[in-house]
Coordinates of C-alpha atoms in Angstrom, one line a residue:
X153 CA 3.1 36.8 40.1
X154 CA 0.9 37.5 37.5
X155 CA -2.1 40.5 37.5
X156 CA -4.9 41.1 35.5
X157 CA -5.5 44.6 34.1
X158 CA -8.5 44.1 33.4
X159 CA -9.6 44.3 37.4
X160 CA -9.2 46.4 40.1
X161 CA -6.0 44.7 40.7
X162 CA -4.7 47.5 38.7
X163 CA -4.8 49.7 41.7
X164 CA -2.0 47.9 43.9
X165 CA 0.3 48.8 40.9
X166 CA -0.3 52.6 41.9
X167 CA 0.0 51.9 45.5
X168 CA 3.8 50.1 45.5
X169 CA 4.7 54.1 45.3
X170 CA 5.3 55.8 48.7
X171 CA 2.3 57.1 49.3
X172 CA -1.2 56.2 47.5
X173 CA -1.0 57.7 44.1
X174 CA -4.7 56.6 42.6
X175 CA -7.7 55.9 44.9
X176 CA -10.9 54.0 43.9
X177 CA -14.0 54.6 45.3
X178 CA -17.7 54.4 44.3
X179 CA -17.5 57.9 42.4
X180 CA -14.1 56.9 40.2
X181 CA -10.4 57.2 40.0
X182 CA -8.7 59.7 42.9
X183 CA -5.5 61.0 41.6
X184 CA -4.3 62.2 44.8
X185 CA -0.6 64.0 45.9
X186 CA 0.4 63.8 42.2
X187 CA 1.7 66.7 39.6
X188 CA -0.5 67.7 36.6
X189 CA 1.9 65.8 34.3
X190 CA 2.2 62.0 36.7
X191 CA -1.7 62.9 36.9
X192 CA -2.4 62.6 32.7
X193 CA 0.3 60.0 32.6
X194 CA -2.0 57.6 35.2
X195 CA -5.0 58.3 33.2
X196 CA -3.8 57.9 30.0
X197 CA -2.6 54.7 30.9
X198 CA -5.7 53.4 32.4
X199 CA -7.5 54.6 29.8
X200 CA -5.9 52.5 28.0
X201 CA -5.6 49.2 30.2
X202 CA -9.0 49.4 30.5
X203 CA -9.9 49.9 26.6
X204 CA -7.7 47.0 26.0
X205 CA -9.5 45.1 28.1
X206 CA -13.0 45.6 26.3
X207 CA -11.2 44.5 23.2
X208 CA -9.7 41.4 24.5
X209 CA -13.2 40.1 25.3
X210 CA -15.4 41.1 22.4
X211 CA -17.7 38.2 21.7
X212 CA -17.8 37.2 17.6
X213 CA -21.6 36.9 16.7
X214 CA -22.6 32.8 16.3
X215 CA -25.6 31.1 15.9
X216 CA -26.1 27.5 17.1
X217 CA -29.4 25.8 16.7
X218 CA -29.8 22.2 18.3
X219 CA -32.4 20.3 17.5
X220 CA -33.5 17.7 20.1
X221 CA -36.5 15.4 19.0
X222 CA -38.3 12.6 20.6
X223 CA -39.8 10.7 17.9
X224 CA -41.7 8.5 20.3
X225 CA -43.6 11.5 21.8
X226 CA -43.1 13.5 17.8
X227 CA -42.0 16.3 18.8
X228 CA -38.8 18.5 18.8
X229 CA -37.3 21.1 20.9
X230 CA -35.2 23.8 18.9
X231 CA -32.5 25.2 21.1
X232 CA -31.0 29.0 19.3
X233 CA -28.2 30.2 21.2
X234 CA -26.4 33.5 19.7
X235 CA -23.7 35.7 21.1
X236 CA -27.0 37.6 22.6
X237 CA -29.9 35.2 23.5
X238 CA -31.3 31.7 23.9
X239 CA -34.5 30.4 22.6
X240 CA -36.3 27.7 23.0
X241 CA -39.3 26.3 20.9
X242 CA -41.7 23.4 20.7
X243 CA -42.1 21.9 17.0
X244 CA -44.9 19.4 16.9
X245 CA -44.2 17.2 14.5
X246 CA -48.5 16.4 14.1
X247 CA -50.3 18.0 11.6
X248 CA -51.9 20.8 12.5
X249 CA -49.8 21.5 15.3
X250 CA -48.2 24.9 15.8
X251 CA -45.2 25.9 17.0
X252 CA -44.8 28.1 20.7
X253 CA -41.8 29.7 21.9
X254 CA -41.4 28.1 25.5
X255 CA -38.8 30.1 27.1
X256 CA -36.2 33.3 26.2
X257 CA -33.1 35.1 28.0
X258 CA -30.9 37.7 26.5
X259 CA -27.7 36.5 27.9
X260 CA -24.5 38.6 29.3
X261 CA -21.3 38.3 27.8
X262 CA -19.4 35.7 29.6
X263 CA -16.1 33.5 29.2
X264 CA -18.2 31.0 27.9
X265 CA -19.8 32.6 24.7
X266 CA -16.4 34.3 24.5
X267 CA -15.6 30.3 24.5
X268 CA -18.0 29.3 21.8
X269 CA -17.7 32.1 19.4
X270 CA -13.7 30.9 18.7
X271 CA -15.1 27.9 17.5
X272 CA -13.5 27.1 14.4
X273 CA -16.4 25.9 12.4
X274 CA -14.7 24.3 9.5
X275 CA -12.6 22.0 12.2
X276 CA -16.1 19.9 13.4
X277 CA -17.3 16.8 10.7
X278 CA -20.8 16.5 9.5
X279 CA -21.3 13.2 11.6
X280 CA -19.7 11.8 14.8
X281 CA -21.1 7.8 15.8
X282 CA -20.8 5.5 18.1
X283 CA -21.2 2.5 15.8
X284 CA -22.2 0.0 19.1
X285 CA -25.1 1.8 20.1
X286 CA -28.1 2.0 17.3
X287 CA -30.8 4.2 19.1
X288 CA -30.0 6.6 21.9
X289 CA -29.0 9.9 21.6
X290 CA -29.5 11.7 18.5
X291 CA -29.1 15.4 18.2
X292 CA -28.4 17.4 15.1
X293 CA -26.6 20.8 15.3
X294 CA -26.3 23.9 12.7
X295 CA -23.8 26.2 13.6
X296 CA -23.7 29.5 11.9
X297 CA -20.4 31.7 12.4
X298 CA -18.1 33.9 10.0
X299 CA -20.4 33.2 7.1
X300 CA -20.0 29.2 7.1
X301 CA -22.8 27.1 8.1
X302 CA -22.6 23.6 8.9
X303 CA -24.9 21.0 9.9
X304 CA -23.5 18.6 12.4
X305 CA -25.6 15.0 13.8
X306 CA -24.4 13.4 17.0
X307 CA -25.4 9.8 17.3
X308 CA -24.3 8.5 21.1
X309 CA -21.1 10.5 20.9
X310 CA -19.7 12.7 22.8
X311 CA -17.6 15.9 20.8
X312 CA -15.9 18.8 23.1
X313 CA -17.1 21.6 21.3
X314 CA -21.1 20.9 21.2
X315 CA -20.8 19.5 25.1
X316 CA -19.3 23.3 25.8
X317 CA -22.6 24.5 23.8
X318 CA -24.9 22.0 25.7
X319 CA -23.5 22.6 29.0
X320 CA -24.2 26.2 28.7
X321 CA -27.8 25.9 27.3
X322 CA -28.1 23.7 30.4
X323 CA -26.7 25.9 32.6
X324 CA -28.9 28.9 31.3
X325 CA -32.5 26.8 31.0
X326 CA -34.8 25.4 33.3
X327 CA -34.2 21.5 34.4
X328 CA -37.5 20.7 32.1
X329 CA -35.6 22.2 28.9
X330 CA -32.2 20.6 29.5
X331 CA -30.6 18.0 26.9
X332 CA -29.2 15.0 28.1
X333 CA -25.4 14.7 26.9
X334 CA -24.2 13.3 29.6
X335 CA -20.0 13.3 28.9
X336 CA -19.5 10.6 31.4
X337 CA -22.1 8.0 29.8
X338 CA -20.9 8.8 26.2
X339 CA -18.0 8.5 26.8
X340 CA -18.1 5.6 28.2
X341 CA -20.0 4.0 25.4
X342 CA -17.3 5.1 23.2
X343 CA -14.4 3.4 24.9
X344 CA -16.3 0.4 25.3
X345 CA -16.9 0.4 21.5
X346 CA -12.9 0.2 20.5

């Protein structure tokens, strides 16, 4: 059996003694029935289970900016998704058209920026293609991270690492702002291509 430090779980550890030796309740830790040295022994420890924790989790700053354009309709939606925030704006692609910011959120730490920030950058190629299908899908991605940049296009292919960013832009976005990369379809198309 295998426990997390990093949850309350921590407090069954305390409890295989005798009697309760650390309480949780809304106001903190309870060291109860213990001597002054058991009683800076527990908090030292959880001290440091618990600033251990924080460090395990840290989020590495990223940028990822997906560009999603319908040239039919010209116009492009620019997706910006950092370690802190998502943005979405409208580029008109007309002269004389502006571009407007149509929707923000600061985003909370989360496994899945933890996720996308280990990205190794330097892994993903400048183009993935599905050579069978000519139109479709195109997206273009820049990802920004440890000081390398690199600009990625996607043409009908499916690649892990931008799905993960997709899916959580989609996940984070109204249904009217979400990009279709659908895994299933794209993957499909690829298989059937070999």
């Amino acid at each position: 059996m295998s426990i997390n430090l990093c949850t309350p779980q921590i407090i069954l550890i305390f409890r295989r003694f005798k009697r309760p030796v650390v309480e949780l309740d809304i106001n903190g830790l309870n060291l109860i029935g213990t001597t002054p040295l058991m009683k800076k022994l527990i908090t030292i420890l959880t001290l440091f289970i618990f600033a251990s924790c924080g460090q395990r989790t840290a989020i590495k700053p990223f940028k990822l900016t997906i560009y999603n354009s319908d040239y039919s309709l010209a116009y492009t939606l620019k997706y910006v998704l950092t370690d802190r925030d998502l943005q979405i704006t409208f580029k008109g692609e007309i002269a004389g058209e502006k571009d407007s910011t149509l929707f923000t959120v600061a985003l909370k730490p989360s496994y899945a920026l933890h996720k996308l920030s280990n990205i190794n950058v330097s892994s993903l190629q400048e183009y993935y293609e599905n050579p069978c299908i000519r139109d479709g899908s195109q997206i273009i991605v820049e990802f920004d991270k440890d000081y390398k940049n690199k600009t990625i296009q996607l043409s009908n292919f499916y690649q892990k690492d931008i799905g993960l960013a997709i899916e959580f832009i989609n996940s984070s976005t109204p249904k009217r702002y979400k990009i279709w990369y659908d895994k299933t379809t794209l993957l499909k198309g690829q298989q059937d291509c070999k």
